[in-house]
CSV table of C-alpha atoms in Angstrom, one decimal:
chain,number,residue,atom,x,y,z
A,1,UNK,CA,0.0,0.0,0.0
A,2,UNK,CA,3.0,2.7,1.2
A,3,UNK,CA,4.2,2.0,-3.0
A,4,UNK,CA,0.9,2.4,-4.2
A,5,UNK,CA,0.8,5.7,-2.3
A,6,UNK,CA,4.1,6.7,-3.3
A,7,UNK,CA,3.6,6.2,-6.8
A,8,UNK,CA,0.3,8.1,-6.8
A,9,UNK,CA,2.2,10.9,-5.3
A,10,UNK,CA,4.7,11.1,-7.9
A,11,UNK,CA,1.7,11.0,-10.6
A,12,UNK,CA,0.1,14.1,-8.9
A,13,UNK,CA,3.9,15.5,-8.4
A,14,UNK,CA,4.2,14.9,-12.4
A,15,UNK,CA,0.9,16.8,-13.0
A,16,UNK,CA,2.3,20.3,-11.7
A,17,UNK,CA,5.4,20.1,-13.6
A,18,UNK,CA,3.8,19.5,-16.9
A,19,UNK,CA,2.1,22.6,-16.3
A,20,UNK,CA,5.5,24.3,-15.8
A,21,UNK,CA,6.7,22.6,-19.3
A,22,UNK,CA,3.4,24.5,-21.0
A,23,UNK,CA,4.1,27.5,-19.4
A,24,UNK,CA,7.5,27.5,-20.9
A,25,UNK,CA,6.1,26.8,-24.2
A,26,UNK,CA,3.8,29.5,-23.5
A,27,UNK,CA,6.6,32.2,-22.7
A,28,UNK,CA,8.3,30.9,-26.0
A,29,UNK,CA,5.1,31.4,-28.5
A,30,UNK,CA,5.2,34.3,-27.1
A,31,UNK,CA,9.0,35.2,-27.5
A,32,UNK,CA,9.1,34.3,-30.9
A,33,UNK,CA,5.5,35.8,-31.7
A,34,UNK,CA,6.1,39.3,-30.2
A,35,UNK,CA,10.0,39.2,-29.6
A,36,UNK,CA,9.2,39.5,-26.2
A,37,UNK,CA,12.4,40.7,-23.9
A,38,UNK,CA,14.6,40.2,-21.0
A,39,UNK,CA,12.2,41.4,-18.8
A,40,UNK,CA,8.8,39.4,-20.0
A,41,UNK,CA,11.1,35.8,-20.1
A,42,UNK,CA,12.1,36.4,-16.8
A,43,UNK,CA,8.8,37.5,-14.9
A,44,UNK,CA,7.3,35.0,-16.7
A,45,UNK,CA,10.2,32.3,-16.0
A,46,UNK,CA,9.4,33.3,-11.8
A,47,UNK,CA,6.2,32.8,-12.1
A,48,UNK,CA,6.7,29.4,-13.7
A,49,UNK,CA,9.3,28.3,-11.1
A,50,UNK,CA,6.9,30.1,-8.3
A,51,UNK,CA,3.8,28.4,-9.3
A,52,UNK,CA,5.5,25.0,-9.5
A,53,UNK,CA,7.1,25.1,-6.2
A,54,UNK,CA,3.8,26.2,-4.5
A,55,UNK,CA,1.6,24.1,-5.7
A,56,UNK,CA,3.8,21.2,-5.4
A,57,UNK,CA,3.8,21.8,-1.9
A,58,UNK,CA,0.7,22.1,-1.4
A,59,UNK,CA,-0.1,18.7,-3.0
A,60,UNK,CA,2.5,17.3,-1.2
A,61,UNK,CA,0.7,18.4,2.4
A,62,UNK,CA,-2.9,17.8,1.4
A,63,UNK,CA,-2.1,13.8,0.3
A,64,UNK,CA,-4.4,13.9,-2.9
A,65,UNK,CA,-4.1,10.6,-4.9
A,66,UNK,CA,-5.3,12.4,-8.0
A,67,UNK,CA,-4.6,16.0,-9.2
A,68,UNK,CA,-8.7,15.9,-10.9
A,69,UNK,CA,-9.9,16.8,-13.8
A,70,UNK,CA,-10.9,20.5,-12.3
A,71,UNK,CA,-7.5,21.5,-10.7
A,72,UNK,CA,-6.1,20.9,-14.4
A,73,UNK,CA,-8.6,23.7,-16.0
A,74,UNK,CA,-6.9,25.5,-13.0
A,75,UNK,CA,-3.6,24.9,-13.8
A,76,UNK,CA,-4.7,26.0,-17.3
A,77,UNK,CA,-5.8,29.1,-16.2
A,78,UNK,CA,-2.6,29.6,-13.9
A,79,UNK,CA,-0.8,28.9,-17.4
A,80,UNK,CA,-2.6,32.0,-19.0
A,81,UNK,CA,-2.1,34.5,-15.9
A,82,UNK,CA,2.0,33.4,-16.3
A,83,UNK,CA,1.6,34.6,-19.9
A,84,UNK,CA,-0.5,38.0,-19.2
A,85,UNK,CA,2.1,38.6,-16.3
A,86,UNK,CA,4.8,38.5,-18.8
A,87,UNK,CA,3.2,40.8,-21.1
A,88,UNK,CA,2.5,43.4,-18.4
A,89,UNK,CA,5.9,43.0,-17.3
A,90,UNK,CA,7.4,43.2,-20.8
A,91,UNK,CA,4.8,46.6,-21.6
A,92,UNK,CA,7.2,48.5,-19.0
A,93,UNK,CA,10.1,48.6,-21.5
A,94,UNK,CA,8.2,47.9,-24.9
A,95,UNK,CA,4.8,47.8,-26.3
A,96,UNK,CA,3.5,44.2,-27.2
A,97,UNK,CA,0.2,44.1,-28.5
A,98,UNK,CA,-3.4,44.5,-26.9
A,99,UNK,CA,-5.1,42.0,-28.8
A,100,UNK,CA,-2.9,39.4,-27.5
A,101,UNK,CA,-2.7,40.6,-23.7
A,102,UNK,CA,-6.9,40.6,-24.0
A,103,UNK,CA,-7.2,37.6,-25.8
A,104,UNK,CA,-5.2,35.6,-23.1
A,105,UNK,CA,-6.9,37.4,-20.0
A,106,UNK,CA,-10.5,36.9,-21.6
A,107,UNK,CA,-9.8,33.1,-22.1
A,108,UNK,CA,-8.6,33.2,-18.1
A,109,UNK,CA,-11.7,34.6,-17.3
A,110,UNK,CA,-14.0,32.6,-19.3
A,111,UNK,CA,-12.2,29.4,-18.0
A,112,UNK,CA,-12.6,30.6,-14.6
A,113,UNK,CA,-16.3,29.8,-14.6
A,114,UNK,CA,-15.7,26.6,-15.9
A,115,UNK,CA,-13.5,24.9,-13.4
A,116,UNK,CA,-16.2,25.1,-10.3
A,117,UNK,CA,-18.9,23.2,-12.8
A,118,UNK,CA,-16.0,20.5,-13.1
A,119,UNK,CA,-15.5,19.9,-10.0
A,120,UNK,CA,-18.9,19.5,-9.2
A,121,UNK,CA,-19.6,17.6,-12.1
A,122,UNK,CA,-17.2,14.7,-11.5
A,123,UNK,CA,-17.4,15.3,-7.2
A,124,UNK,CA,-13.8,16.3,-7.2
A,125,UNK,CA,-14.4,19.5,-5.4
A,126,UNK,CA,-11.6,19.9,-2.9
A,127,UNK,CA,-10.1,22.4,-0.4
A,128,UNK,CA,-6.9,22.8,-2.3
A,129,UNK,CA,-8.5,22.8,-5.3
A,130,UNK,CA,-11.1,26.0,-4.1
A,131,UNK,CA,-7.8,27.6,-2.8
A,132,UNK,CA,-5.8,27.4,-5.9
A,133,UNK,CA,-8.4,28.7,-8.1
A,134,UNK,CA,-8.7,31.7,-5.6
A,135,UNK,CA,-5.2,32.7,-5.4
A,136,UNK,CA,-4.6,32.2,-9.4
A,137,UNK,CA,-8.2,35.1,-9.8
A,138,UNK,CA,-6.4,37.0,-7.2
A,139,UNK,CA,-3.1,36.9,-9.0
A,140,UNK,CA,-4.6,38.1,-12.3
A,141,UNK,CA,-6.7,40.5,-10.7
A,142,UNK,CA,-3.1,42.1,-9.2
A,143,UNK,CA,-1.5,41.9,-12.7
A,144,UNK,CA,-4.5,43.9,-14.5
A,145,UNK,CA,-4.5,46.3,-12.3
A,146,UNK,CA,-0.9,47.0,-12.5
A,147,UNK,CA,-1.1,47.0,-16.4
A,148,UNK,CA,-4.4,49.2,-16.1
A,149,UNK,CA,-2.3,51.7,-13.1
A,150,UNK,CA,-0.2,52.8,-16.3
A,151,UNK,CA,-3.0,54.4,-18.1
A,152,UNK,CA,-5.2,55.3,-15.2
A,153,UNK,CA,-3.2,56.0,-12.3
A,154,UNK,CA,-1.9,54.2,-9.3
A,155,UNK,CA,-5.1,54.1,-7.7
A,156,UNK,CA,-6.3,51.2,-9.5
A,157,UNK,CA,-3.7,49.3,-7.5
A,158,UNK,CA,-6.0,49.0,-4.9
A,159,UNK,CA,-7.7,46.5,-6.6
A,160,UNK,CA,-5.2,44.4,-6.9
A,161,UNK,CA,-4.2,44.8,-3.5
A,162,UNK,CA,-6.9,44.5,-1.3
A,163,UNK,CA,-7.2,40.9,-1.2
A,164,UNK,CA,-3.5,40.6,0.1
A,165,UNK,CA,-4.0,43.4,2.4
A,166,UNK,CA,-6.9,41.5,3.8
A,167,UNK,CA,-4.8,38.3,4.7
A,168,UNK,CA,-2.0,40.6,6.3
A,169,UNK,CA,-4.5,42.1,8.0
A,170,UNK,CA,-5.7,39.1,8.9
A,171,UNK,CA,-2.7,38.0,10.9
A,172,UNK,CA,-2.7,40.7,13.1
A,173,UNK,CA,-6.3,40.6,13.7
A,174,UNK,CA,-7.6,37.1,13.9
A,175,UNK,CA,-11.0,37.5,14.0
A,176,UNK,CA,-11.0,37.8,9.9
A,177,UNK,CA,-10.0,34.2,9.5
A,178,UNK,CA,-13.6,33.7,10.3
A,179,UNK,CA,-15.8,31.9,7.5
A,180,UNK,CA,-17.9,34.4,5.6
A,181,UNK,CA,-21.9,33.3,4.8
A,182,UNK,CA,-22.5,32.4,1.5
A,183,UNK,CA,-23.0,36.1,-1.2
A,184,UNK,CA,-23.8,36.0,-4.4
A,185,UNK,CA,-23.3,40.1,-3.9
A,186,UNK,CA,-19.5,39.2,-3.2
A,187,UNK,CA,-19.7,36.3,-6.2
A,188,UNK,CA,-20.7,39.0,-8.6
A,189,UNK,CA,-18.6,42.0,-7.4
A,190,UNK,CA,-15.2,40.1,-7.9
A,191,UNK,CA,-16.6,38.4,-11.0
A,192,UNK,CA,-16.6,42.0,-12.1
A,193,UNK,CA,-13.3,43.4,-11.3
A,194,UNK,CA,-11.6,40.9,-13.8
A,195,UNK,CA,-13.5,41.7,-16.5
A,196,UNK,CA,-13.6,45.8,-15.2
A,197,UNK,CA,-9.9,45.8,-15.9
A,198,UNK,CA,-9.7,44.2,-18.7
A,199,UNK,CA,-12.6,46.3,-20.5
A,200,UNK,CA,-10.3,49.3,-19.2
A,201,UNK,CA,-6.8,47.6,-20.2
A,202,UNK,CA,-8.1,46.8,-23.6
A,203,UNK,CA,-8.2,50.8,-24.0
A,204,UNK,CA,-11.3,50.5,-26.8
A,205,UNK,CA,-13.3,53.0,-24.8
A,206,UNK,CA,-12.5,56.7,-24.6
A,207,UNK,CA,-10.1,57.6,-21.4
A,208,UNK,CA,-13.1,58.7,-19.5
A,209,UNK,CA,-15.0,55.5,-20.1
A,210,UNK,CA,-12.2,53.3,-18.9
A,211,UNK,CA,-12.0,55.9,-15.9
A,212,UNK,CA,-15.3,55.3,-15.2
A,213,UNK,CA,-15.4,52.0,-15.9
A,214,UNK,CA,-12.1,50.9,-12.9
A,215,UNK,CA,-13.7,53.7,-10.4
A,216,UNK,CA,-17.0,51.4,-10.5
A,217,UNK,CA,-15.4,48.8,-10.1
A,218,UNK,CA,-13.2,49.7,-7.5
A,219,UNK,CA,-16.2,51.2,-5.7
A,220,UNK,CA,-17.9,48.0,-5.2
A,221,UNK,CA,-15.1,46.0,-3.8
A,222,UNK,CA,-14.5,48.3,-1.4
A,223,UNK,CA,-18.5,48.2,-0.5
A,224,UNK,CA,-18.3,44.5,-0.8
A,225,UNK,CA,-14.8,44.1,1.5
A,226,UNK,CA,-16.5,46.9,4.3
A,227,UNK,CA,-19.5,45.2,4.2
A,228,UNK,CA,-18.0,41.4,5.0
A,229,UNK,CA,-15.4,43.2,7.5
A,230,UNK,CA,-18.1,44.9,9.3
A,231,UNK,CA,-19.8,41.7,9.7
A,232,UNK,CA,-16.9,39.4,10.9
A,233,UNK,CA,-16.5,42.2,13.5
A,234,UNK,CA,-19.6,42.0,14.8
A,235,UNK,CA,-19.7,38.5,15.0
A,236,UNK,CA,-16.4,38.2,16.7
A,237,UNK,CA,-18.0,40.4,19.4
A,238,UNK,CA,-20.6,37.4,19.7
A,239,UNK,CA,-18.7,34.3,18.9
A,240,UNK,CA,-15.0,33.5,19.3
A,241,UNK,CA,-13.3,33.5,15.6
A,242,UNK,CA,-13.0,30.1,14.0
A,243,UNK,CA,-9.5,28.7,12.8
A,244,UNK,CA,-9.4,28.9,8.8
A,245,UNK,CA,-7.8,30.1,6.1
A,246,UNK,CA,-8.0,33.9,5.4
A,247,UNK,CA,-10.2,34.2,2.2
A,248,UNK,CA,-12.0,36.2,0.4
A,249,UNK,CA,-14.8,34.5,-2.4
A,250,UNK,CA,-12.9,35.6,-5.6
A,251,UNK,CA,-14.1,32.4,-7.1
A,252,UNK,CA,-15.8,29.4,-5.5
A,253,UNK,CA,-16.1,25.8,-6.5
């Protein structure tokens, strides 16, 4: 039984660094398609290595005997994200196109909906799995806004940012680890920052339509972030916090 185990651990193992193998392939489509430079290869290259190590560990702690059909859609998205970070890394020194920074975000976004009805589907929901398709929405979300913070200003940042401020925050105050009720309010305001920023990156509308367009957005996390805070403080006033992760429902499976 321990070889059976071991061997299904090296399958899962062998799952995450095929994903790393596409992402290089990604990074050199890219390369060759845009003549992407020095500084897309190697933000790209990080987030590769980063997202490999990470996620093998993560495996490696939760046990899982199978990586499951939804986790790969995951990794697929995670795949996309490594390529729109390189862009938006490679836009600081040169100008690769829109099209193809929009194409791969729209793809990430669509997918994003598509992972949760997999797991589901085949019952292969899992904690790890709801996790990783969190941070990899969260990740985008930070990389859009930095892309879109070059147009509009670095106020758009905050978008990006909030989630991350909210698990620091979270360390120091404890009573945000706290599981938040179920909101489809919170659902649909972080389903809309992704596809806020990239309607604004995209830079089709006029600059005070894309303005517009982030302020909104921005505007309704930080009603839908005061609004869950303001709850998890009230409650910890009733009830002792509960241990869990720090989270915030960027997506859910």
């Amino acid at each position: 039984m321990a070889l059976n185990n071991t061997y299904d651990a090296r399958l899962v193992q062998q799952e995450t660094a095929v994903g790393a193998g596409v992402q290089v392939l990604l990074l050199a489509f890219l390369g060759t398609a845009i003549g992407m430079g020095p500084a897309g290869w190697v933000t790209g290259l990080v987030f590769a290595v980063a997202t490999w190590a990470v996620l093998s560990r993560a495996l490696h702690r939760s046990r899982l005997r199978s990586f499951g059909p939804a986790n790969r859609v995951t990794l697929g998205r995670a795949t996309l994200v490594g390529g729109v970070t390189a862009l938006v890394a490679d836009s600081f020194v040169s100008a690769p196109p829109v099209s193809l920074l929009v194409g791969l975000t729209a793809v990430a976004l669509i997918l994003d909906g598509v992972d949760g009805k997999v797991a589901r589907r085949t019952g292969t929901s899992t904690a790890l799995g709801a996790r990783f398709d969190m941070e990899v929405d969260a990740f985008l979300i930070l990389v859009l806004s930095v892309y879109v913070s070059m147009e509009l200003g670095p106020w758009v940042l905050l978008m990006g940012g909030m989630r991350y401020a909210f698990v620091a925050a979270a360390r120091v105050a404890p009573w945000l680890n706290a599981p938040l009720p179920p909101s489809m309010a919170r659902k649909t305001v972080a389903a809309m920052q992704g596809v806020c920023l990239l309607v604004a990156g995209a830079d089709l509308l006029p600059y005070a339509a894309n303005f517009g367009v982030a302020l909104l957005a921005l505007t309704l996390l930080l009603w839908s972030f005061g609004r869950d805070v303001l709850w998890l403080w009230r409650t910890s006033r009733v009830l002792p916090a509960a241990p869990a992760e720090p989270r915030l429902e960027l997506a859910t499976r």
